[in-house]
Short mmCIF file of C-alpha atoms and ligand atoms in Angstrom, two decimals:
data_model
loop_
_atom_site.label_atom_id
_atom_site.label_comp_id
_atom_site.label_asym_id
_atom_site.label_seq_id
_atom_site.Cartn_x
_atom_site.Cartn_y
_atom_site.Cartn_z
CA MET A 1 20.63 2.08 -12.98
CA LYS A 2 20.63 -0.45 -10.09
CA PRO A 3 17.04 -1.61 -9.47
CA VAL A 4 15.33 -0.98 -6.13
CA ILE A 5 12.07 -2.35 -4.68
CA VAL A 6 10.43 -1.21 -1.45
CA VAL A 7 7.16 -2.69 -0.12
CA HIS A 8 4.92 -2.12 2.90
CA GLY A 9 2.17 -4.17 4.52
CA GLY A 10 0.37 -1.28 6.23
CA ALA A 11 1.10 1.20 9.02
CA TRP A 12 -0.83 0.45 12.21
CA ALA A 13 -0.38 -0.99 15.69
CA ILE A 14 0.38 -4.51 14.41
CA PRO A 15 -0.03 -6.92 17.35
CA ASP A 16 2.87 -9.26 18.20
CA ALA A 17 0.83 -12.23 17.00
CA LEU A 18 0.74 -10.79 13.45
CA ALA A 19 4.15 -9.10 13.29
CA GLU A 20 6.15 -12.14 12.22
CA ALA A 21 3.71 -13.16 9.49
CA SER A 22 3.56 -9.55 8.27
CA VAL A 23 7.36 -9.39 7.97
CA ALA A 24 7.42 -12.76 6.16
CA GLY A 25 4.76 -11.42 3.78
CA VAL A 26 6.61 -8.20 2.91
CA LYS A 27 9.88 -10.08 2.43
CA ALA A 28 8.20 -12.49 -0.01
CA ALA A 29 6.65 -9.56 -1.88
CA ALA A 30 9.99 -7.71 -2.11
CA LEU A 31 11.68 -10.86 -3.41
CA ALA A 32 8.96 -11.28 -6.04
CA GLY A 33 9.43 -7.65 -7.11
CA ILE A 34 13.22 -7.78 -7.32
CA GLY A 35 12.96 -11.02 -9.30
CA VAL A 36 10.99 -9.14 -11.96
CA LEU A 37 13.51 -6.27 -12.00
CA LYS A 38 16.53 -8.56 -12.17
CA ARG A 39 15.06 -10.35 -15.16
CA GLY A 40 14.97 -6.96 -16.91
CA GLY A 41 11.31 -6.27 -16.11
CA ARG A 42 9.82 -2.83 -15.70
CA ALA A 43 9.15 -1.07 -12.41
CA LEU A 44 5.44 -1.25 -13.27
CA ASP A 45 5.58 -5.06 -13.54
CA ALA A 46 7.55 -5.31 -10.29
CA VAL A 47 5.12 -3.24 -8.21
CA GLU A 48 2.12 -5.12 -9.62
CA ASP A 49 3.73 -8.47 -8.84
CA ALA A 50 4.74 -7.45 -5.31
CA VAL A 51 1.28 -6.09 -4.50
CA ARG A 52 -0.46 -9.16 -5.94
CA LYS A 53 1.61 -11.30 -3.56
CA MET A 54 0.35 -9.29 -0.58
CA GLU A 55 -3.24 -9.23 -1.88
CA ASP A 56 -3.09 -13.02 -1.89
CA ASP A 57 -1.68 -13.15 1.66
CA SER A 58 -4.54 -13.02 4.18
CA VAL A 59 -2.36 -11.43 6.86
CA PHE A 60 -2.79 -8.10 5.02
CA ASP A 61 -5.81 -5.82 4.57
CA ALA A 62 -5.99 -6.10 0.77
CA GLY A 63 -7.53 -8.67 -1.55
CA HIS A 64 -7.85 -11.87 0.49
CA GLY A 65 -7.95 -10.80 4.16
CA ALA A 66 -9.53 -7.37 3.55
CA VAL A 67 -11.51 -5.76 6.37
CA LEU A 68 -15.30 -5.44 6.23
CA ASN A 69 -17.57 -2.39 5.90
CA THR A 70 -20.65 -1.64 8.05
CA ASP A 71 -22.67 -4.14 6.00
CA GLY A 72 -20.07 -6.83 6.70
CA GLU A 73 -18.87 -6.77 3.07
CA VAL A 74 -15.54 -6.29 1.33
CA GLU A 75 -14.99 -3.14 -0.78
CA LEU A 76 -11.52 -2.82 -2.29
CA ASP A 77 -9.51 0.15 -3.59
CA ALA A 78 -6.26 0.13 -5.59
CA ILE A 79 -4.00 2.31 -7.74
CA ILE A 80 -1.03 1.73 -10.02
CA MET A 81 1.06 4.42 -11.72
CA GLU A 82 4.22 4.64 -13.77
CA GLY A 83 6.62 7.56 -13.78
CA GLU A 84 7.67 7.81 -17.42
CA THR A 85 4.36 9.03 -18.90
CA LEU A 86 2.37 9.52 -15.65
CA ALA A 87 -0.03 6.81 -16.84
CA ALA A 88 -2.24 5.75 -13.92
CA GLY A 89 -5.15 3.42 -13.27
CA ALA A 90 -7.30 2.98 -10.19
CA VAL A 91 -10.39 1.18 -8.94
CA SER A 92 -12.53 1.92 -5.91
CA SER A 93 -15.24 0.04 -4.00
CA VAL A 94 -14.84 -3.12 -6.07
CA ARG A 95 -16.14 -6.44 -4.80
CA ASN A 96 -15.34 -10.05 -5.56
CA ILE A 97 -11.99 -9.33 -7.26
CA ALA A 98 -8.92 -11.11 -5.87
CA ASN A 99 -6.32 -8.72 -7.28
CA PRO A 100 -7.64 -5.15 -7.61
CA VAL A 101 -4.13 -3.91 -8.50
CA SER A 102 -4.29 -5.83 -11.78
CA LEU A 103 -7.77 -4.45 -12.46
CA ALA A 104 -6.32 -0.96 -11.84
CA ARG A 105 -3.59 -1.74 -14.37
CA ALA A 106 -6.24 -2.81 -16.90
CA VAL A 107 -8.02 0.54 -16.33
CA MET A 108 -4.69 2.26 -17.03
CA GLU A 109 -3.89 0.28 -20.15
CA LYS A 110 -7.28 -0.53 -21.69
CA THR A 111 -9.44 2.54 -21.02
CA ASP A 112 -9.24 6.31 -21.51
CA HIS A 113 -9.89 6.84 -17.80
CA VAL A 114 -7.89 6.91 -14.59
CA MET A 115 -10.44 5.49 -12.13
CA LEU A 116 -13.44 3.18 -12.33
CA THR A 117 -15.62 2.63 -9.29
CA SER A 118 -18.01 0.11 -7.82
CA GLN A 119 -20.37 -1.64 -10.25
CA GLY A 120 -18.71 -0.04 -13.30
CA ALA A 121 -15.34 -1.38 -12.24
CA ASN A 122 -16.81 -4.84 -11.71
CA LEU A 123 -18.52 -4.73 -15.15
CA PHE A 124 -15.20 -3.68 -16.70
CA ALA A 125 -13.46 -6.58 -14.95
CA GLU A 126 -16.03 -8.94 -16.47
CA SER A 127 -15.46 -7.48 -19.94
CA MET A 128 -11.70 -8.02 -19.52
CA GLY A 129 -12.22 -11.63 -18.53
CA ILE A 130 -10.94 -10.98 -15.00
CA PRO A 131 -12.64 -13.63 -12.89
CA THR A 132 -14.98 -12.68 -10.06
CA LEU A 133 -15.11 -14.69 -6.86
CA PRO A 134 -18.02 -15.68 -4.62
CA THR A 135 -18.83 -12.77 -2.27
CA ASP A 136 -17.40 -14.26 0.91
CA SER A 137 -14.30 -15.86 -0.56
CA LEU A 138 -12.02 -12.90 0.29
CA VAL A 139 -13.26 -12.81 3.89
CA THR A 140 -11.23 -14.64 6.52
CA GLU A 141 -12.82 -16.25 9.57
CA LYS A 142 -10.63 -14.02 11.73
CA GLU A 143 -11.90 -10.84 10.06
CA ARG A 144 -15.54 -11.97 10.37
CA LYS A 145 -14.99 -12.46 14.12
CA GLU A 146 -13.20 -9.10 14.54
CA TRP A 147 -15.96 -7.35 12.61
CA GLU A 148 -18.65 -8.95 14.82
CA HIS A 149 -16.69 -7.83 17.86
CA TYR A 150 -16.12 -4.22 16.76
CA LYS A 151 -19.13 -3.49 14.56
CA ASN A 152 -20.71 -1.05 17.01
CA TYR A 153 -17.42 0.61 17.89
CA SER A 154 -16.82 4.12 16.56
CA ALA A 155 -13.29 5.36 17.08
CA GLY A 156 -11.58 8.64 16.30
CA VAL A 157 -8.45 8.78 14.15
CA GLU A 158 -5.93 8.57 16.95
CA GLU A 159 -7.74 5.82 18.82
CA LEU A 160 -8.21 3.83 15.63
CA PHE A 161 -4.55 3.83 14.67
CA ASN A 162 -3.25 3.34 18.18
CA SER A 163 -5.53 0.37 18.66
CA GLN A 164 -4.62 -3.14 17.61
CA TRP A 165 -7.54 -3.54 15.24
CA GLY A 166 -6.64 -0.87 12.72
CA ASN A 167 -5.27 -2.90 9.79
CA ASP A 168 -4.18 -1.09 6.72
CA THR A 169 -3.18 -1.43 3.11
CA VAL A 170 -0.25 -2.82 1.11
CA GLY A 171 2.00 -1.05 -1.37
CA ALA A 172 5.15 -1.15 -3.45
CA VAL A 173 7.47 1.32 -5.19
CA ALA A 174 10.25 0.40 -7.59
CA LEU A 175 13.05 1.82 -9.71
CA ASP A 176 14.01 -0.30 -12.74
CA SER A 177 17.28 -0.55 -14.63
CA PHE A 178 15.89 1.79 -17.33
CA GLY A 179 15.50 4.57 -14.75
CA ASN A 180 11.70 4.35 -14.53
CA VAL A 181 9.83 4.49 -11.22
CA ALA A 182 6.35 3.09 -10.43
CA CYS A 183 4.03 2.69 -7.48
CA ALA A 184 1.08 0.48 -6.54
CA THR A 185 -1.21 0.53 -3.49
CA SER A 186 -4.12 -1.78 -2.60
CA THR A 187 -6.45 -1.91 0.39
CA GLY A 188 -9.65 -3.11 1.98
CA GLY A 189 -9.75 0.28 3.75
CA ILE A 190 -10.82 0.70 7.35
CA ARG A 191 -12.92 -1.83 9.22
CA ASN A 192 -16.51 -0.72 9.70
CA LYS A 193 -16.22 2.00 7.05
CA MET A 194 -19.48 3.29 5.57
CA VAL A 195 -20.67 1.47 2.47
CA GLY A 196 -19.18 3.35 -0.50
CA ARG A 197 -16.48 5.05 1.56
CA VAL A 198 -13.30 5.51 -0.48
CA GLY A 199 -10.01 6.26 1.27
CA ASP A 200 -6.72 7.60 0.00
CA SER A 201 -5.38 4.46 -1.64
CA PRO A 202 -6.89 4.76 -5.14
CA VAL A 203 -6.67 8.56 -5.26
CA ILE A 204 -3.81 9.80 -7.38
CA GLY A 205 -1.40 11.97 -5.35
CA SER A 206 -2.78 10.68 -2.03
CA GLY A 207 -2.37 6.88 -1.82
CA GLY A 208 0.35 6.86 -4.45
CA TYR A 209 2.17 8.81 -7.12
CA ALA A 210 5.01 8.11 -9.55
CA ASP A 211 6.98 10.57 -11.67
CA ASN A 212 10.42 9.88 -13.12
CA ARG A 213 11.30 13.53 -12.39
CA SER A 214 10.67 13.20 -8.63
CA GLY A 215 10.21 9.58 -7.48
CA ALA A 216 7.51 7.10 -6.50
CA VAL A 217 5.52 6.90 -3.26
CA SER A 218 2.97 4.48 -1.79
CA CYS A 219 1.15 5.60 1.35
CA THR A 220 -0.64 3.83 4.19
CA GLY A 221 -2.51 5.07 7.23
CA HIS A 222 -5.70 6.92 8.02
CA GLY A 223 -7.22 7.53 4.59
CA GLU A 224 -9.17 10.69 5.37
CA SER A 225 -6.02 12.32 6.81
CA ILE A 226 -3.87 11.26 3.86
CA LEU A 227 -6.48 12.67 1.44
CA LYS A 228 -6.52 16.03 3.24
CA VAL A 229 -2.75 16.54 2.87
CA THR A 230 -2.36 14.66 -0.48
CA LEU A 231 0.46 12.80 1.19
CA ALA A 232 2.17 11.12 -1.78
CA ARG A 233 2.49 14.40 -3.71
CA LEU A 234 3.43 16.29 -0.56
CA ILE A 235 6.40 13.95 -0.02
CA LEU A 236 7.50 14.36 -3.64
CA PHE A 237 7.08 18.14 -3.38
CA HIS A 238 9.55 18.17 -0.49
CA MET A 239 11.95 15.95 -2.46
CA ASP A 240 11.70 18.38 -5.37
CA GLN A 241 12.75 21.10 -2.89
CA GLY A 242 15.95 19.14 -2.14
CA ARG A 243 15.09 16.92 0.83
CA THR A 244 16.14 13.27 0.88
CA ALA A 245 13.42 10.61 0.60
CA SER A 246 13.65 9.94 4.33
CA ASP A 247 13.52 13.63 5.32
CA ALA A 248 10.64 14.35 2.95
CA ALA A 249 8.58 11.38 4.19
CA GLY A 250 9.27 12.12 7.87
CA PHE A 251 8.53 15.81 7.45
CA SER A 252 5.26 15.17 5.57
CA LEU A 253 4.05 12.49 7.99
CA ARG A 254 4.76 14.75 10.97
CA TYR A 255 2.88 17.54 9.20
CA MET A 256 -0.09 15.19 8.73
CA GLY A 257 0.06 14.32 12.42
CA GLU A 258 0.14 17.97 13.51
CA ARG A 259 -2.31 19.35 10.96
CA VAL A 260 -5.06 16.69 10.88
CA LYS A 261 -4.00 14.29 13.66
CA GLY A 262 -3.51 11.38 11.25
CA GLY A 263 -0.99 8.57 11.62
CA GLY A 264 0.48 6.68 8.71
CA GLY A 265 3.49 5.61 6.74
CA ALA A 266 5.08 5.83 3.32
CA ILE A 267 7.59 4.05 1.15
CA VAL A 268 9.52 6.13 -1.35
CA VAL A 269 12.14 5.66 -4.06
CA SER A 270 13.81 8.47 -6.00
CA PRO A 271 15.06 8.26 -9.61
CA THR A 272 18.60 7.96 -8.22
CA GLY A 273 17.76 5.05 -5.90
CA ASP A 274 17.43 7.00 -2.63
CA TRP A 275 14.67 5.11 -0.75
CA THR A 276 12.93 5.08 2.60
CA ALA A 277 10.27 3.30 4.65
CA THR A 278 9.00 5.78 7.25
CA PHE A 279 5.98 5.75 9.58
CA THR A 280 4.43 7.55 12.54
CA THR A 281 2.21 4.66 13.67
CA GLU A 282 3.41 2.16 16.24
CA ARG A 283 4.46 -0.31 13.55
CA MET A 284 4.66 -0.86 9.81
CA ALA A 285 5.93 -4.06 8.16
CA TRP A 286 8.23 -3.18 5.26
CA ALA A 287 11.03 -4.65 3.17
CA ALA A 288 13.42 -3.21 0.59
CA ILE A 289 16.03 -4.67 -1.75
CA GLN A 290 18.88 -2.71 -3.29
CA GLU A 291 22.18 -4.06 -4.60
CA ASP A 292 21.60 -7.60 -3.29
CA LEU A 293 20.89 -6.39 0.24
CA LEU A 294 17.52 -7.09 1.83
CA TYR A 295 16.40 -4.61 4.49
CA TYR A 296 13.29 -5.17 6.58
CA GLY A 297 11.62 -3.97 9.74
CA VAL A 298 8.34 -3.62 11.61
CA HIS A 299 9.05 -1.74 14.85
CA GLN A 300 10.30 1.83 14.91
CA SER A 301 11.00 3.79 11.76
CA ASN A 302 14.75 3.82 12.37
CA MET A 303 15.10 0.11 13.33
CA HIS A 304 15.79 -2.48 10.67
CA THR A 305 17.65 -5.67 9.82
CA ARG A 306 19.97 -5.95 6.81
CA VAL A 307 20.81 -9.29 5.21
CA ARG A 308 22.77 -10.26 2.09
CA LEU A 309 20.19 -11.55 -0.36
CA SER A 310 21.87 -14.84 -1.23
CA VAL A 311 20.83 -16.04 2.23
CA PHE A 312 17.20 -15.89 1.12
CA ILE A 313 17.46 -17.34 -2.39
N1 LIG B 1 -5.24 3.91 3.90
C1 LIG B 1 -6.31 3.14 3.50
C2 LIG B 1 -7.61 3.68 3.80
O1 LIG B 1 -7.76 4.50 4.69
O2 LIG B 1 -8.56 3.29 3.16
#
């Protein structure tokens, strides 16, 4: 099987000033992921590595650079899942952790549970020796200013995702040379969210899903809308009915738009290597690598650039 990696840096109305850095960030993440796969690594390792890269990049709303809740604090959600055994791990509302995706993986591998939340997740991180950071160390100066500016603003779904202050989520899906798929998604959620609010990202079947029999999906967009239509599973359901990855993602995202007025995006890879990066928001930064070709884009769903990978290595 030829390995594939697809990553996204969030579906929202990315302003011009952030578009270039967002594309650079997703390209770097895709290159990190394909590096793992080319060295014979598993899809699970590749998606974790790619997402960690974006959690560490403050241009994205995940890990360092996450948006703030109504109390002006960071609360992070993440999921990771592998398609061979359906093993999954997730964390929600965690604070002071630089790489929630790796904490989610520890939940998957070291506990009998699928999700740990809030204080329990932080206590588990401590018991695993995962370092905690000072409270404000994940907060950028830019986010603090934006939060101050918008803290009394209450937008509806459409306004939020058509505005240039939405921000949203990172994710990766991969197919490895053994034929296994995996997904990972990580987010700071929505700016000004209620304390304790959990979106789609850590919820299995909504923010992500991976099954070797169907494919792997990582979603981004308005969390409450994604939760209502269980977007990741919905996309895989349509693939199981015979649609391509692109058709299934487009169909499901349009359904979400019509049914609950939510905008968003998804990256998908099937067990045969059929992949897509599709969105209904104004923009979504994404990158994919398959057979030494790097694809990337940020503008409309059907616009992308394709480059032979040797140019970038
Ligand atoms: N899609 C991320 C969130 O709504 O929290």
